[in-house]
Coordinates of C-alpha atoms and ligand atoms in Angstrom, one line a residue:
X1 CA 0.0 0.0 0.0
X2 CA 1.6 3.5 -1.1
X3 CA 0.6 6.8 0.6
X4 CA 1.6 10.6 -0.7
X5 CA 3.2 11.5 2.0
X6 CA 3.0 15.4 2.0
X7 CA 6.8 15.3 4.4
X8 CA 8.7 13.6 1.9
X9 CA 6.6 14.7 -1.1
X10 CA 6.8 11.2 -2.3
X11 CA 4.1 8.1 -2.5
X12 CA 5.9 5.9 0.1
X13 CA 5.0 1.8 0.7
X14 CA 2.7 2.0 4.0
X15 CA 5.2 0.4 6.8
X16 CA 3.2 0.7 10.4
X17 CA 5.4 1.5 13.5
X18 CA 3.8 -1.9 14.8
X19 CA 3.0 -4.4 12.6
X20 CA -0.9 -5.1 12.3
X21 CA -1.9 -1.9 13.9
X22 CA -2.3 1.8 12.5
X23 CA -2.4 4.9 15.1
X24 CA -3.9 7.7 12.9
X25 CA -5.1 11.2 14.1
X26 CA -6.9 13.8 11.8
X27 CA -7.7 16.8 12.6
X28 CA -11.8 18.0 13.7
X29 CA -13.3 20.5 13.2
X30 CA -14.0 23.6 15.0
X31 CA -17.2 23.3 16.6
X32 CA -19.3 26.6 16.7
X33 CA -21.8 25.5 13.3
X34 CA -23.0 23.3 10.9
X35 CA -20.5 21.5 9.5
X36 CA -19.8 22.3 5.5
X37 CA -19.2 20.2 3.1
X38 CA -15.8 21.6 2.7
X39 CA -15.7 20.3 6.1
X40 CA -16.8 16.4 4.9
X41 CA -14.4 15.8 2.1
X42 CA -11.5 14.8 5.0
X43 CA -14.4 12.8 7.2
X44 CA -15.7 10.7 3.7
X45 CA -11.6 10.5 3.1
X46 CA -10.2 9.5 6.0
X47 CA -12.9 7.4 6.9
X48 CA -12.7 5.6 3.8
X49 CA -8.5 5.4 4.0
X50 CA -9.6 4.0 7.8
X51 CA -11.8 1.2 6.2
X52 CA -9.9 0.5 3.4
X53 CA -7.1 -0.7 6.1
X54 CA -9.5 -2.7 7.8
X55 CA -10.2 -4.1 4.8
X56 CA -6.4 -5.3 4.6
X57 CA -6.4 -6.4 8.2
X58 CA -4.9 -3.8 10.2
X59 CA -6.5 -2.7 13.2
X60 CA -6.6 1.1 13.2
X61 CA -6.8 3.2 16.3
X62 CA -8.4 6.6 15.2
X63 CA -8.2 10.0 16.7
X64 CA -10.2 12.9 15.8
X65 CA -11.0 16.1 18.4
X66 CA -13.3 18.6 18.3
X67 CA -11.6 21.9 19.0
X68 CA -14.2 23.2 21.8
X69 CA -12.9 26.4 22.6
X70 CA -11.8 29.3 19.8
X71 CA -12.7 32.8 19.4
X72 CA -15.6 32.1 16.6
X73 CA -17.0 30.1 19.4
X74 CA -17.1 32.7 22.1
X75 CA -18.2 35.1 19.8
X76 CA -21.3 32.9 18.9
X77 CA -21.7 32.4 22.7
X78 CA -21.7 35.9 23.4
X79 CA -24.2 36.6 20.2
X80 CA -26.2 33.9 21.6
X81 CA -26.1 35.4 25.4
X82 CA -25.1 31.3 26.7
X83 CA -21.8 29.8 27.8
X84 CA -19.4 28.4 25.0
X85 CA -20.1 25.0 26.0
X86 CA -23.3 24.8 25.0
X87 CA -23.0 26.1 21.4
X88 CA -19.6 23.5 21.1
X89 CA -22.2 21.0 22.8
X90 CA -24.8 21.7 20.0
X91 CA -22.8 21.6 17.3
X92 CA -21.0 18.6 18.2
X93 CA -24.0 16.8 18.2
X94 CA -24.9 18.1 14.9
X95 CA -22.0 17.5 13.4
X96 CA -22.0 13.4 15.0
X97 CA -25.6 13.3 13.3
X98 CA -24.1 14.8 9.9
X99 CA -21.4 11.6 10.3
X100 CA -23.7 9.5 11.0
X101 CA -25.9 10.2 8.1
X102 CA -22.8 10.0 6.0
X103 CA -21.6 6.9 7.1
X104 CA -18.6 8.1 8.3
X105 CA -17.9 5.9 11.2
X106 CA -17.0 7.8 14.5
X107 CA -13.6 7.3 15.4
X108 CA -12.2 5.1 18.3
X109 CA -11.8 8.5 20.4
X110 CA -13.1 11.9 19.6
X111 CA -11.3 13.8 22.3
X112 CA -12.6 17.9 23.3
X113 CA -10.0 20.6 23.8
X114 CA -11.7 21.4 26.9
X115 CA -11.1 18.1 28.5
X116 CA -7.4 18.2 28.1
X117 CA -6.3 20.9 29.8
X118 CA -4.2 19.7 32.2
X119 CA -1.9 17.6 29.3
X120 CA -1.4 21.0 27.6
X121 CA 0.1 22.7 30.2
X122 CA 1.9 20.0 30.8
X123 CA 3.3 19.9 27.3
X124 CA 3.8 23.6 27.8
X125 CA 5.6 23.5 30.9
X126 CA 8.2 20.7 29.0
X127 CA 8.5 23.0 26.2
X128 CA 9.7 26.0 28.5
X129 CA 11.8 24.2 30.7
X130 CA 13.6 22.7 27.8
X131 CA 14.0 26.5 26.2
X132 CA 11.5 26.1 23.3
X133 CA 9.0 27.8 24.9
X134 CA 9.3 31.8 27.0
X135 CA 6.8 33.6 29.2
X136 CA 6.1 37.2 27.8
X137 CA 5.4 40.0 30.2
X138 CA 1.5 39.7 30.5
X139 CA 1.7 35.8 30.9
X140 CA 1.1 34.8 27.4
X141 CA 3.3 31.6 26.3
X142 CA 5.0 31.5 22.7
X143 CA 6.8 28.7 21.3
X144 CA 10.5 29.7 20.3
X145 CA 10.6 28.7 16.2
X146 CA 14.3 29.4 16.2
X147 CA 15.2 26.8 18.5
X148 CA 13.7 24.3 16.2
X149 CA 16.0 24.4 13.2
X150 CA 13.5 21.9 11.0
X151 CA 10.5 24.3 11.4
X152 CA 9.4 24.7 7.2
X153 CA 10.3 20.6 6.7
X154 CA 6.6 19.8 6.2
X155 CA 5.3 22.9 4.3
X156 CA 8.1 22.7 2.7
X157 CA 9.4 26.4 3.0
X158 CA 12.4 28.2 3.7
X159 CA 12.6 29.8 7.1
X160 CA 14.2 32.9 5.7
X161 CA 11.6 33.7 3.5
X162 CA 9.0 32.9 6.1
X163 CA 10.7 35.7 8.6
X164 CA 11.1 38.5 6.0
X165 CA 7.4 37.6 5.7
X166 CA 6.1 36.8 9.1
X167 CA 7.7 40.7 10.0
X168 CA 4.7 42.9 8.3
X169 CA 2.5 40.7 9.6
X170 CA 3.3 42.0 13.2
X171 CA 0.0 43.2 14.6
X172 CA 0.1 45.0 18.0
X173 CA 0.4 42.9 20.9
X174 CA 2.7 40.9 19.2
X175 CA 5.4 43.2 20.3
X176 CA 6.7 40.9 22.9
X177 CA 7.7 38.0 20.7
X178 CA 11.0 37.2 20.5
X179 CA 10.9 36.2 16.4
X180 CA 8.1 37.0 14.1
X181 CA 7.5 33.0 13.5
X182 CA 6.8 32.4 17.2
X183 CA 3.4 31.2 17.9
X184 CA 1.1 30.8 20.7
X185 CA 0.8 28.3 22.9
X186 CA -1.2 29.9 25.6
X187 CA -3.1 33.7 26.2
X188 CA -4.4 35.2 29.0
X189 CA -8.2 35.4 29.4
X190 CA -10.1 38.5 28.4
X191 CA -13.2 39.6 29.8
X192 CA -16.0 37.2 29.1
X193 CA -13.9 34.4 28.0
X194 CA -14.0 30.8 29.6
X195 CA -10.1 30.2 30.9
X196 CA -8.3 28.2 33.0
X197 CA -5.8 28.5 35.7
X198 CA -2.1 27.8 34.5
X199 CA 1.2 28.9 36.2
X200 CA 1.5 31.5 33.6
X201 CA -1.6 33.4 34.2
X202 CA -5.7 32.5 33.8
X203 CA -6.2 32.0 30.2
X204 CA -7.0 29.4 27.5
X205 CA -4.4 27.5 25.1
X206 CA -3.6 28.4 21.6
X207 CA -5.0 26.3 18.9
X208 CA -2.0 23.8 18.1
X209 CA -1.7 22.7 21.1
X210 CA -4.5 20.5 21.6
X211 CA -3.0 18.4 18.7
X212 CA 0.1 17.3 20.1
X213 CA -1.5 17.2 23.1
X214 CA -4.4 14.4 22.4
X215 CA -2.1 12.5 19.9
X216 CA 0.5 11.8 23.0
X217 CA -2.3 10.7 25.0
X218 CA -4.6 8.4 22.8
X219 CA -1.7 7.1 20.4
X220 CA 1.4 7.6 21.6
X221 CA 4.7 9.8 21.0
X222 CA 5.2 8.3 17.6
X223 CA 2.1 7.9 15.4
X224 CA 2.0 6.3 11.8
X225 CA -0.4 9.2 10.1
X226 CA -1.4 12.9 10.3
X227 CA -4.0 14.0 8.4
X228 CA -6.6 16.9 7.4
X229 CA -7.5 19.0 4.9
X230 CA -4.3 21.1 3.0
X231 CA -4.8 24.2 4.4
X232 CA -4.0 22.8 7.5
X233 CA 0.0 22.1 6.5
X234 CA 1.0 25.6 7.4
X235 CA 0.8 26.7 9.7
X236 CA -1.4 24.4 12.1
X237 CA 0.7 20.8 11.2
X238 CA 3.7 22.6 11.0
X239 CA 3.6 24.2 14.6
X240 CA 2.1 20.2 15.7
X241 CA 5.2 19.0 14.7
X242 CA 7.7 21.8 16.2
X243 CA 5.5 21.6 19.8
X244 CA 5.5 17.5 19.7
X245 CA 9.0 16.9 18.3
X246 CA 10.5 19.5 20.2
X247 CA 8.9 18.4 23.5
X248 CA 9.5 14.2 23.0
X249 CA 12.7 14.4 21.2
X250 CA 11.4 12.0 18.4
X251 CA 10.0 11.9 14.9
X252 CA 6.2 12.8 15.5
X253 CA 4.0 11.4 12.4
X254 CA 5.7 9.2 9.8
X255 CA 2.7 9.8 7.0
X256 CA 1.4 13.5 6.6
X257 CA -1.3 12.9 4.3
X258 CA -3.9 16.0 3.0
X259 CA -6.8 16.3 1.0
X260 CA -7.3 18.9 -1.4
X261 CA -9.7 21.5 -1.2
X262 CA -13.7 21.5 -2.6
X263 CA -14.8 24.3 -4.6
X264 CA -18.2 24.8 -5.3
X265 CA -18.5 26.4 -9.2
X266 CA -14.7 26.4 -9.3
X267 CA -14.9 29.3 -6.9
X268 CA -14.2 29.0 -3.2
X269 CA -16.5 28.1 -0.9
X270 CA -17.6 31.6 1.4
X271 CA -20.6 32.6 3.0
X272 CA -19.6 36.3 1.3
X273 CA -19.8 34.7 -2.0
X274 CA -23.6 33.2 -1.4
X275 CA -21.9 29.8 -2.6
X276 CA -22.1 27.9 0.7
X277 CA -23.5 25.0 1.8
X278 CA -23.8 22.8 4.9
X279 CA -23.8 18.9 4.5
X280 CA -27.3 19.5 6.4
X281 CA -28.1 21.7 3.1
X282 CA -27.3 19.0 1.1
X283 CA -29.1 16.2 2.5
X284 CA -32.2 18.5 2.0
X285 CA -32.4 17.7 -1.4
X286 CA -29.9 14.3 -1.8
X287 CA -29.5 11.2 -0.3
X288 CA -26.2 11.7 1.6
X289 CA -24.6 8.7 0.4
X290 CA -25.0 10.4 -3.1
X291 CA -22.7 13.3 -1.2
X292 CA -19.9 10.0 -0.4
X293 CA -20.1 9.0 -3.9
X294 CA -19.3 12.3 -5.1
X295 CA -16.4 13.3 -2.6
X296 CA -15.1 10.1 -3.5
X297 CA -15.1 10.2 -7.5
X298 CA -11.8 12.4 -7.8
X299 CA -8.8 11.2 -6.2
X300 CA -8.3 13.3 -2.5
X301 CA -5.3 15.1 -3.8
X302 CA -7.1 16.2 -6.2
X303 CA -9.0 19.8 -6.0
X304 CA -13.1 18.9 -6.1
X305 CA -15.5 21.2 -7.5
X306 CA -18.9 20.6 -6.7
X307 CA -21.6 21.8 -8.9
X308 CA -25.3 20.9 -9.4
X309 CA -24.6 19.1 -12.4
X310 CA -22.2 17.0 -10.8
X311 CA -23.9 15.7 -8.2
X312 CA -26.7 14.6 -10.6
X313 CA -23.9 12.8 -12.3
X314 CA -22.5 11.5 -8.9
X315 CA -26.8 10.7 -8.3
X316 CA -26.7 8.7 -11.2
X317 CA -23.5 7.0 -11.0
X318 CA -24.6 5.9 -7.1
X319 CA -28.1 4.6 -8.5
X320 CA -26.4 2.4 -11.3
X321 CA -24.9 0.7 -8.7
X322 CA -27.9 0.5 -6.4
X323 CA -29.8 -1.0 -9.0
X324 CA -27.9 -3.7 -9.8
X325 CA -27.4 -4.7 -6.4
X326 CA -31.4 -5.0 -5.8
X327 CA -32.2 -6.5 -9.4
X328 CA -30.2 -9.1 -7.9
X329 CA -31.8 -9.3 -4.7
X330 CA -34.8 -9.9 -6.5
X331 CA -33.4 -12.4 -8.9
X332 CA -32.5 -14.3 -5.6
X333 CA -35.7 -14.1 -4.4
X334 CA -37.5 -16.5 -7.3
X335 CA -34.0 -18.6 -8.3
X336 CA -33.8 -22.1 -8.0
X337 CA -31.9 -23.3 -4.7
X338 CA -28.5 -26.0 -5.7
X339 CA -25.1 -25.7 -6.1
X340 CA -23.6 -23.6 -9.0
X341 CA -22.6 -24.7 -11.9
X342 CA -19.1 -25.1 -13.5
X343 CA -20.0 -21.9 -15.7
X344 CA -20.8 -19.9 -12.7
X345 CA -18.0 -20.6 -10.6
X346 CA -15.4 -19.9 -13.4
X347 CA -18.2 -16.3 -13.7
X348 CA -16.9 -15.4 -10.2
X349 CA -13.4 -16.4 -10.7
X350 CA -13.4 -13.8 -13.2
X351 CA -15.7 -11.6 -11.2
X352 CA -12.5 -11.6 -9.1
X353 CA -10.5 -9.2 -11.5
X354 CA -12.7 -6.6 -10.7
X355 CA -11.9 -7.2 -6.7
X356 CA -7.9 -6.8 -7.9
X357 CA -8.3 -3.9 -10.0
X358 CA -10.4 -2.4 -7.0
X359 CA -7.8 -3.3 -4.2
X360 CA -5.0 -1.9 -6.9
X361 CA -6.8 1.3 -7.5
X362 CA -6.3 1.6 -3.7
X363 CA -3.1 0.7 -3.0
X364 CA -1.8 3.2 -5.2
X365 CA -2.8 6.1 -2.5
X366 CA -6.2 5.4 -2.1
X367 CA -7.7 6.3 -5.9
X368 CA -10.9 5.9 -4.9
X369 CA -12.0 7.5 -8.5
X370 CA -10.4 4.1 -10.5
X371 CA -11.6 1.7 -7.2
X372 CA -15.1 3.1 -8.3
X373 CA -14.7 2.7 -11.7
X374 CA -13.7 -1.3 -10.9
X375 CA -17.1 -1.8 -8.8
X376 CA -19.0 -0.2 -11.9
X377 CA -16.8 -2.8 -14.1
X378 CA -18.2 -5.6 -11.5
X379 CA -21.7 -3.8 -11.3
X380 CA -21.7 -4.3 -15.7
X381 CA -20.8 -7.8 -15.2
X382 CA -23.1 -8.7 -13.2
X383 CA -26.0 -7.2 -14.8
X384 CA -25.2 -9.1 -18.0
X385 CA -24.5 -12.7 -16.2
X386 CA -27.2 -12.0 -13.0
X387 CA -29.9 -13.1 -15.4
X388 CA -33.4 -14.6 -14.6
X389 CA -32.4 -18.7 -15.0
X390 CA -28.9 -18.7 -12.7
X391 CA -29.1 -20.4 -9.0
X392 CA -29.2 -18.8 -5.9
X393 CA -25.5 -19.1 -4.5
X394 CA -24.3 -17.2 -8.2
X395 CA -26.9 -14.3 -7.9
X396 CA -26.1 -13.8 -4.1
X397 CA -22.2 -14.2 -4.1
X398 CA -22.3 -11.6 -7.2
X399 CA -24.3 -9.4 -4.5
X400 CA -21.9 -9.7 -1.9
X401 CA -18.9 -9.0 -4.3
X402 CA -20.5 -5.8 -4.7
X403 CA -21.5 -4.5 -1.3
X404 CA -18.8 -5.4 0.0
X405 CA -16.6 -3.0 -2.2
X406 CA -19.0 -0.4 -2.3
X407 CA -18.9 -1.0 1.9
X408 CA -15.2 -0.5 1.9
X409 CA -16.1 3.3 0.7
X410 CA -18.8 3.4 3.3
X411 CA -21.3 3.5 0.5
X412 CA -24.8 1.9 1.6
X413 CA -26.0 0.1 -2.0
X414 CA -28.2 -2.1 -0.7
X415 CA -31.2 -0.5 0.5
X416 CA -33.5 -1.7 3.6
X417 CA -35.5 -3.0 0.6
X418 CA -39.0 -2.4 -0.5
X419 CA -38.6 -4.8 -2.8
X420 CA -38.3 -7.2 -0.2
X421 CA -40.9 -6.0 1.5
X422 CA -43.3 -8.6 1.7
X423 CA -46.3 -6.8 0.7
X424 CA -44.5 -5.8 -2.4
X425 CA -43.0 -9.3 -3.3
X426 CA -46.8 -10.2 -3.0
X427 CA -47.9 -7.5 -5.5
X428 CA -45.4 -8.3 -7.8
X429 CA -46.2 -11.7 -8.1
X430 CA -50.0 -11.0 -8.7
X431 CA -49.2 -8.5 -11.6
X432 CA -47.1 -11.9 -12.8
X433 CA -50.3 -13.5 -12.2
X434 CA -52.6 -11.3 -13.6
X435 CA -50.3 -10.6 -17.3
X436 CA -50.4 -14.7 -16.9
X437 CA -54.3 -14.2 -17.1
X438 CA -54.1 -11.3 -19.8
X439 CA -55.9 -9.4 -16.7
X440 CA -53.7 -6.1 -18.0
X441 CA -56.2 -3.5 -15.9
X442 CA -55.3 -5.3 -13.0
X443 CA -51.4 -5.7 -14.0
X444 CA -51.2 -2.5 -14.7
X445 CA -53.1 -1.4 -11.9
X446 CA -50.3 -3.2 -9.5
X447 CA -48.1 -1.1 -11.4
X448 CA -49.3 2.0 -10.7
X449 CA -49.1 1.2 -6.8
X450 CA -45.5 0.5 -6.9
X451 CA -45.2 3.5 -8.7
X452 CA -46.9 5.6 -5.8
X453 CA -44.6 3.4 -3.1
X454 CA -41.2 4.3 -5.5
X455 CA -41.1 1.2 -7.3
X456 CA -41.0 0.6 -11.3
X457 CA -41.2 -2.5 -12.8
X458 CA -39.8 -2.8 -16.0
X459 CA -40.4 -6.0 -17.9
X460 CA -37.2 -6.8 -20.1
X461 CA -35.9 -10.2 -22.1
X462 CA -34.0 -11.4 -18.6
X463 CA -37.6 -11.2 -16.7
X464 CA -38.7 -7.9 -14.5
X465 CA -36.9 -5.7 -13.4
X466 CA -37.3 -3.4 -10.5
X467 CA -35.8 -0.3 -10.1
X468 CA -36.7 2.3 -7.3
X469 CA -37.6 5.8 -8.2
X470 CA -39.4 9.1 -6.8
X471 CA -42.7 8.1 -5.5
X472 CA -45.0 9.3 -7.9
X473 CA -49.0 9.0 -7.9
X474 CA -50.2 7.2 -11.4
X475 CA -52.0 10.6 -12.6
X476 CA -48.5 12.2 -13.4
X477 CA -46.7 8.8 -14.4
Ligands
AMP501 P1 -12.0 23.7 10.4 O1 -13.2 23.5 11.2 O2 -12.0 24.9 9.6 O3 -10.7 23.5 11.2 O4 -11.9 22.5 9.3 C1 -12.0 21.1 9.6 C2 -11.4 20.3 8.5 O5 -12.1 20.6 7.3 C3 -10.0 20.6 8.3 O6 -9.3 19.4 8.0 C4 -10.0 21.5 7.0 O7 -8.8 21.4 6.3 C5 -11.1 20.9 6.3 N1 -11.7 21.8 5.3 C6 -12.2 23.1 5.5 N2 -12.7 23.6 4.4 C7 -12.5 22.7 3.4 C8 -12.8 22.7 2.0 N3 -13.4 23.7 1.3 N4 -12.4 21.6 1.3 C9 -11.8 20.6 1.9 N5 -11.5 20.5 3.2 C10 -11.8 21.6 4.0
ZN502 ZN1 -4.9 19.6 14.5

């Protein structure tokens, strides 16, 4: 298995610290809204990379926080006249409902800011004492870039350029750092803030901290991958890997992996720009696997632009799929019970190819756009060989191939079925009946039902065929 690894700027063969087990952390949002869908492309990502290595049999320990404390927070708190822990409260339950609805499985440990404190200024304490860290005069604590001679390996930039730059950038208060790069790793309080007590003064930590901090604690000083979304390489990852390195005296993160950004319209997602939308948005008007299919169609390095007309694409791509799966459920239902034949077992052998090419598409940094082209290969196959006429075990084990490579992306193809809903199996079977008994009114009446539950039959050479569809009433058929 090869991963981009953003450090090295190389695809590098997977190698775990431990063999068999993966400690991965990504980076969680900032909890003080709805979650965007900006915000979903590195949940559908790195829940799929998660999978995907479950898939090959390592057991992954996941990390990912919730940063519960932040200025946009407290500002909503304050707009909102209540305590910053119950909009971060709020909106982390939002956002757990958004995962859940997107199948993107929670991690093993979703640790708060707020609950880990203590570690921080524990971390910080380290930092200072080993001169990496100074007290200014009104208590605030900076991290010392220039006693970290790698700072700029991950981004990637040159430390020179980054001081001539970081200079203008100098807004007041910041007076009292030693070196423009220097960065905060905790602030004194201001009025109507939450804070806590430190031996520096009453305040609150800076952002990066939390990081370093929660990966120590849930997976160790030495973790296999980092991830999140690009912007976060510089400076958020960056500063991680100055505070963690510099405080353990090892190599932090071996992988740094990143997605690329989403664009909606191939401009930039902003709230100025009208062009924004929440995941909850989304799932007004789509089925939110339809959202998974899409974010994982391009390749995660990739930039994604999302547009209307691509998510009908991404719609119809996700229902090919879907209907195959139940056709075949419904093939099952009526096919003779025995063991397969020879033909059918060499079928799946070559059914198999499709598994390769999937697991290939994969390994080769998760290309989750050519692993979905392999299950639409398999999905193409098995609508030409899952005919009306083939036993049981064929039709199901061509099923299973399916889901279970769609289920490696955390897609959801096989639908708590109506079509196996007994009432419906029923009324399918009668319109059988009734075409059997040239009673058309009444066949076509059963059709029309379906219709108004979502259902439409289609009969074709290989026997009916049922796909599901917007519940319509027969009038506007
Ligand atoms: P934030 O709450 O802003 O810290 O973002 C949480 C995660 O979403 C981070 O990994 C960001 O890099 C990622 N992210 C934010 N906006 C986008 C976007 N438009 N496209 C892709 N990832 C994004
Ligand atoms: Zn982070």
């Amino acid at each position: 298995m090869k991963i981009y690894n953003t450090l090295t700027k190389r695809k590098e063969e997977f190698v775990p610290i431990e063999e068999g087990k993966v400690r991965m952390y990504v980076c969680g949002p900032t909890v003080y809204n709805l979650i965007h869908i900006g915000n979903a492309r590195p949940m559908i990502v790195f829940d799929t990379v998660r999978r995907y290595m479950e898939h090959k049999g390592l057991q992954v320990n996941y990390v990912s926080n919730f940063t519960d404390v932040d200025d946009k927070i407290i500002k909503k708190a304050q707009e909102e006249g209540v305590d910053s822990s119950v909009i971060s409260a709020r909106y982390i339950e939002e956002c757990r409902r958004d995962m859940q609805a997107m199948n993107v499985r929670p991690a093993t440990v979703h640790p708060l800011a707020t609950q880990e404190i203590d570690g921080m200024i524990e971390m910080i304490g380290v930092l200072i004492q080993k001169g990496h860290a100074y007290v200014a005069q009104d208590g605030t604590v900076y991290f010392r870039t220039r006693s970290f001679p790698q700072y700029g390996k991950l981004s990637h930039k040159n430390l020179d350029d980054l001081r001539a730059g970081s200079r203008s950038l100098l807004v007041s208060g910041e007076d009292q750092k030693e070196d423009g790069l220097d960065f905060v790793l905790w602030k004194p309080k201001k009025e109507g803030e939450p804070y806590w007590e430190s031996p520096w003064c009453q305040g609150r930590p800076g952002w990066h901290i939390e990081c370093s901090v929660m990966s120590k604690r849930y997976l160790g000083e030495q973790i296999d991958i980092h991830a999140g979304g690009e912007d976060l390489i510089f400076p958020h990852h960056e500063n991680e890997i100055a505070q963690s390195e510099a405080a353990n005296g090892k190599p932090f993160a071996k992988y740094w992996m990143h997605n690329a950004f989403l664009n909606i319209d191939n401009k930039k997602m902003s709230k100025s720009l009208g062009n924004f939308f929440t995941v909850r948005d989304i799932a007004g008007k789509y089925d939110l696997q339809i959202l998974r299919f899409f974010m994982l169609s391009a390749h995660y390095r990739s930039p994604l632009n999302f547009s209307d007309e691509l998510m009908e694409t991404a719609k119809n791509g996700y229902e090919r799929i879907v209907t195959s799966v139940g056709n075949l459920k419904f093939l099952e239902e009526k096919a003779p019970i025995g063991p397969m034949t020879q033909e059918e077992r060499e079928l799946l052998k070559q059914a198999e190819g499709f598994e390769a090419s999937f697991d290939q598409a994969m390994d080769d940094d998760f290309n989750t756009a050519d692993a979905i082209s392999a299950i639409f290969q398999l999905v193409k196959f098995a609508n030409t060989y899952g005919k009306e006429g083939r036993t049981r075990a064929f039709l199901e084990a061509l099923r299973r191939k399916i889901t279970a490579l769609a289920d490696i992306c955390g897609l959801i193809v096989e639908k708590q079925d109506e079509a196996l809903d007994p009432e419906v199996s029923r009324l399918i079977q009668e319109r059988a009946q009734a075409k059997k008994e040239k009673d058309f009114a009444r066949a076509d009446a059963i059709r029309d039902e379906l219709l108004a539950r979502g259902i439409a039959l289609k009969d074709t050479r290989e026997g009916v065929k049922v796909e599901r569809v917007q519940a319509r009433r027969s009038e506007d058929a």
